[in-house]
Amino acid sequence: MILTVTLNAALDVTYRVPELRPHTTHRVTEVTERPGGKGLNVARVLAALGHDTVVTGFVGGVTGAVLRQLLGKIAMPRTGPKTPHGTITDALVPIAGTTRRTIGVVDATTGDTTQFNEPGPIVTTPEWSTFMDAYGRLLREASAVALCGSLPPGVPVGTYAQLIREAHAAGVPTLLDTSGEPLRRGIAARPHLVKPNIDELAGLTGSTDPLRAARDARRRGARAVAASLGPHGMLAVTAHGAWRATPPRRLAGNPTGAGDAAVAGLLSGLVEEAPWPDRLARAVALSAAAVRAPVAGEFDRAVYDEVLAGVEVTEHPAAA
């Protein structure tokens, strides 16, 4: 199974309005609630690809209870002639604090989304110890682990580095998807793969050139870097070479969750031991297909198949 860690899980609430205008009252035409946080979104896409996943992190309060209830409704496997569905197992750790919400407001006129993210609950020292015990047990059965998203209050900034070292000790490959100081600290622990976007990569390295910045990130400790270039695709720099994957066309829609879908593509390729060009093509196609889905954690399978067939992957002449 693939383990995803979401220390700052959320209940994603999406509002649709005819038109978003500041300083006015809006009539909401549709409300959608989903289990959220980057790692939970990754797990949902992985399950849709046929992989069994386990989600862990923290959950608490009334919002957390709603999140777990909704997660239970999508956790059971579904199968079809062409779309086998994996399982999602809830291994979230209860805490006294209340799980945060993220509010997304979709403008039906433009298709743009405005996002509001709450900070998350405070995690106590005993709650952290309980999580670490659970994490150690889950690593014994994991084929890979994804460490995703922001850190809740009370959790040390070097937490991801600690979790990466624990995974290394258990022989489990790691993917890190975070930003800022947690990314900087985490890279020093030598994760197998980091997946920053171009802004996060520039913040880490000080370079706005994606190739130069990705190579710098490898020198800082990452064994491989897969940098999201937004609508322009993805760049991977590894010990064996560098590749760029470009989608056949730009798709309009909701970009929330596109990066999480790309992480799922990279993880699935990792556990299947797919060649790097295939991993990148899958990640780019899933990212594009997620843009066409109504909420994070889902993707349009018809768009995925179409984009995957048209992704262009080129080997970079300045291979790592």
Coordinates of C-alpha atoms in Angstrom, one line a residue, residues 117-312:
N117 CA -7.4 28.4 4.1
E118 CA -7.7 28.2 7.9
P119 CA -4.4 27.6 9.9
G120 CA -5.3 24.3 11.6
P121 CA -5.5 23.1 15.2
I122 CA -2.7 23.1 17.8
V123 CA -1.1 19.6 18.2
T124 CA 0.1 18.8 21.7
T125 CA 3.2 16.8 22.6
P126 CA 1.3 13.7 23.7
E127 CA -0.7 13.8 20.4
W128 CA 2.5 14.0 18.4
S129 CA 3.9 11.0 20.2
T130 CA 0.7 9.0 19.4
F131 CA 1.1 9.9 15.8
M132 CA 4.8 8.9 15.6
D133 CA 3.9 5.5 17.1
A134 CA 1.2 5.0 14.5
Y135 CA 3.5 6.2 11.7
G136 CA 6.2 3.7 12.6
R137 CA 3.7 0.9 12.5
L138 CA 2.3 2.0 9.1
L139 CA 5.7 2.2 7.5
R140 CA 6.1 -1.5 8.0
E141 CA 3.5 -2.2 5.3
A142 CA 4.1 0.8 3.0
S143 CA 5.6 0.6 -0.5
A144 CA 6.1 4.4 -0.5
V145 CA 5.1 7.4 1.6
A146 CA 4.0 10.9 0.6
L147 CA 4.5 13.8 3.1
C148 CA 2.2 16.6 2.0
G149 CA 1.1 20.1 2.8
S150 CA 1.5 22.6 5.6
L151 CA 2.3 21.9 9.2
P152 CA -0.3 22.7 11.9
P153 CA 0.5 24.9 14.9
G154 CA 2.6 23.1 17.6
V155 CA 4.4 20.8 15.1
P156 CA 8.2 21.7 14.8
V157 CA 9.3 23.1 11.4
G158 CA 11.8 20.2 11.0
T159 CA 9.0 17.6 11.3
Y160 CA 9.2 16.4 7.7
A161 CA 12.9 15.8 8.0
Q162 CA 12.2 13.6 11.0
L163 CA 9.5 11.6 9.1
I164 CA 11.8 11.2 6.1
R165 CA 14.6 9.8 8.4
E166 CA 12.1 7.3 9.9
A167 CA 11.0 6.2 6.5
H168 CA 14.7 5.8 5.4
A169 CA 15.3 3.6 8.4
A170 CA 12.3 1.4 7.4
G171 CA 13.5 1.2 3.8
V172 CA 10.5 3.1 2.4
P173 CA 10.9 5.7 -0.4
T174 CA 9.6 9.2 0.3
L175 CA 8.0 12.0 -1.7
L176 CA 7.9 15.5 -0.1
D177 CA 5.4 18.1 -1.2
T178 CA 5.5 21.2 1.0
S179 CA 7.0 24.7 0.9
G180 CA 9.0 27.2 2.8
E181 CA 11.2 26.3 5.8
P182 CA 9.6 22.7 6.1
L183 CA 10.7 22.1 2.5
R184 CA 14.2 23.5 3.2
R185 CA 14.6 21.3 6.3
G186 CA 13.0 18.3 4.7
I187 CA 15.3 18.3 1.7
A188 CA 18.3 18.1 4.0
A189 CA 17.1 14.6 5.1
R190 CA 17.4 13.4 1.5
P191 CA 13.9 12.4 0.3
H192 CA 13.7 10.3 -2.8
L193 CA 11.7 12.9 -4.6
V194 CA 10.4 16.5 -4.0
K195 CA 7.6 18.0 -6.0
P196 CA 7.7 21.8 -5.7
N197 CA 6.1 24.3 -8.1
I198 CA 8.3 26.9 -9.7
D199 CA 7.6 29.5 -7.0
E200 CA 8.4 27.1 -4.2
L201 CA 11.6 26.0 -6.0
A202 CA 12.6 29.6 -6.5
G203 CA 12.0 30.4 -2.8
L204 CA 14.1 27.4 -1.9
T205 CA 17.1 28.1 -4.2
G206 CA 16.9 31.8 -5.1
S207 CA 16.9 30.9 -8.8
T208 CA 14.0 31.5 -11.2
D209 CA 15.5 29.2 -13.9
P210 CA 13.7 25.9 -13.3
L211 CA 16.6 23.6 -14.5
R212 CA 19.2 25.5 -12.5
A213 CA 16.9 25.6 -9.4
A214 CA 16.1 21.8 -9.7
R215 CA 19.8 20.9 -9.9
D216 CA 20.5 23.1 -6.9
A217 CA 17.7 21.4 -5.0
R218 CA 19.4 18.1 -5.7
R219 CA 22.7 19.4 -4.4
R220 CA 20.8 20.4 -1.2
G221 CA 19.8 16.7 -0.6
A222 CA 16.8 15.7 -2.8
R223 CA 17.6 12.6 -4.8
A224 CA 15.2 13.7 -7.5
V225 CA 13.2 16.8 -8.2
A226 CA 9.9 17.0 -10.2
A227 CA 9.1 20.7 -10.6
S228 CA 5.6 21.7 -11.6
L229 CA 5.6 24.3 -14.4
G230 CA 1.9 25.0 -14.1
P231 CA 0.1 24.8 -17.5
H232 CA 3.5 24.4 -19.2
G233 CA 4.0 20.9 -17.7
M234 CA 6.7 19.4 -15.5
L235 CA 10.5 19.2 -15.3
A236 CA 12.3 16.3 -13.6
V237 CA 16.0 16.3 -12.7
T238 CA 17.3 13.0 -11.4
A239 CA 20.7 11.2 -11.0
H240 CA 20.0 9.5 -14.3
G241 CA 19.0 12.5 -16.4
A242 CA 16.6 15.4 -16.9
W243 CA 13.2 15.4 -18.8
R244 CA 10.5 17.9 -19.5
A245 CA 6.9 16.8 -20.1
T246 CA 4.5 19.3 -21.9
P247 CA 0.8 18.9 -22.3
P248 CA -0.7 19.1 -25.8
R249 CA -2.9 22.1 -24.9
R250 CA -3.8 24.3 -22.0
L251 CA -7.1 23.5 -20.3
A252 CA -9.2 26.0 -18.4
G253 CA -10.8 25.0 -15.1
N254 CA -10.2 24.8 -11.4
P255 CA -6.5 24.4 -10.7
T256 CA -7.1 23.5 -7.0
G257 CA -5.8 19.9 -6.5
A258 CA -3.9 19.8 -9.8
G259 CA -0.6 19.5 -8.0
D260 CA -1.9 16.8 -5.8
A261 CA -3.0 14.8 -8.8
A262 CA 0.5 15.2 -10.2
V263 CA 1.9 13.8 -6.9
A264 CA -0.4 10.8 -7.3
G265 CA 1.0 10.2 -10.8
L266 CA 4.6 10.4 -9.6
L267 CA 3.9 8.1 -6.7
S268 CA 2.1 5.5 -8.8
G269 CA 5.0 5.6 -11.3
L270 CA 7.4 5.1 -8.4
V271 CA 5.8 2.0 -7.0
E272 CA 5.3 0.5 -10.4
E273 CA 8.9 1.3 -11.3
A274 CA 7.9 3.1 -14.5
P275 CA 10.6 4.9 -16.5
W276 CA 10.9 8.6 -15.7
P277 CA 9.4 9.8 -19.0
D278 CA 6.3 7.7 -18.3
R279 CA 6.0 9.0 -14.7
L280 CA 6.2 12.6 -15.9
A281 CA 3.6 12.0 -18.7
R282 CA 1.2 10.5 -16.2
A283 CA 1.7 13.3 -13.7
V284 CA 1.1 16.0 -16.3
A285 CA -2.0 14.2 -17.7
L286 CA -3.5 13.8 -14.2
S287 CA -2.8 17.4 -13.4
A288 CA -4.6 18.6 -16.5
A289 CA -7.5 16.2 -15.9
A290 CA -7.8 17.5 -12.3
V291 CA -8.2 21.0 -13.6
R292 CA -11.3 19.8 -15.4
A293 CA -12.8 18.2 -12.3
P294 CA -15.2 20.1 -10.0
V295 CA -13.2 19.6 -6.8
A296 CA -9.7 18.6 -5.6
G297 CA -9.0 14.9 -5.3
E298 CA -10.8 14.0 -8.5
F299 CA -9.9 14.0 -12.2
D300 CA -11.8 13.7 -15.5
R301 CA -10.8 10.3 -16.8
A302 CA -11.6 11.1 -20.4
V303 CA -9.4 14.2 -20.3
Y304 CA -6.7 12.1 -18.6
D305 CA -6.7 9.6 -21.5
E306 CA -6.7 12.3 -24.1
V307 CA -3.9 14.4 -22.6
L308 CA -1.8 11.3 -21.8
A309 CA -1.8 10.3 -25.4
G310 CA -0.6 13.8 -26.4
V311 CA 2.0 14.6 -23.8
E312 CA 5.4 15.4 -25.3

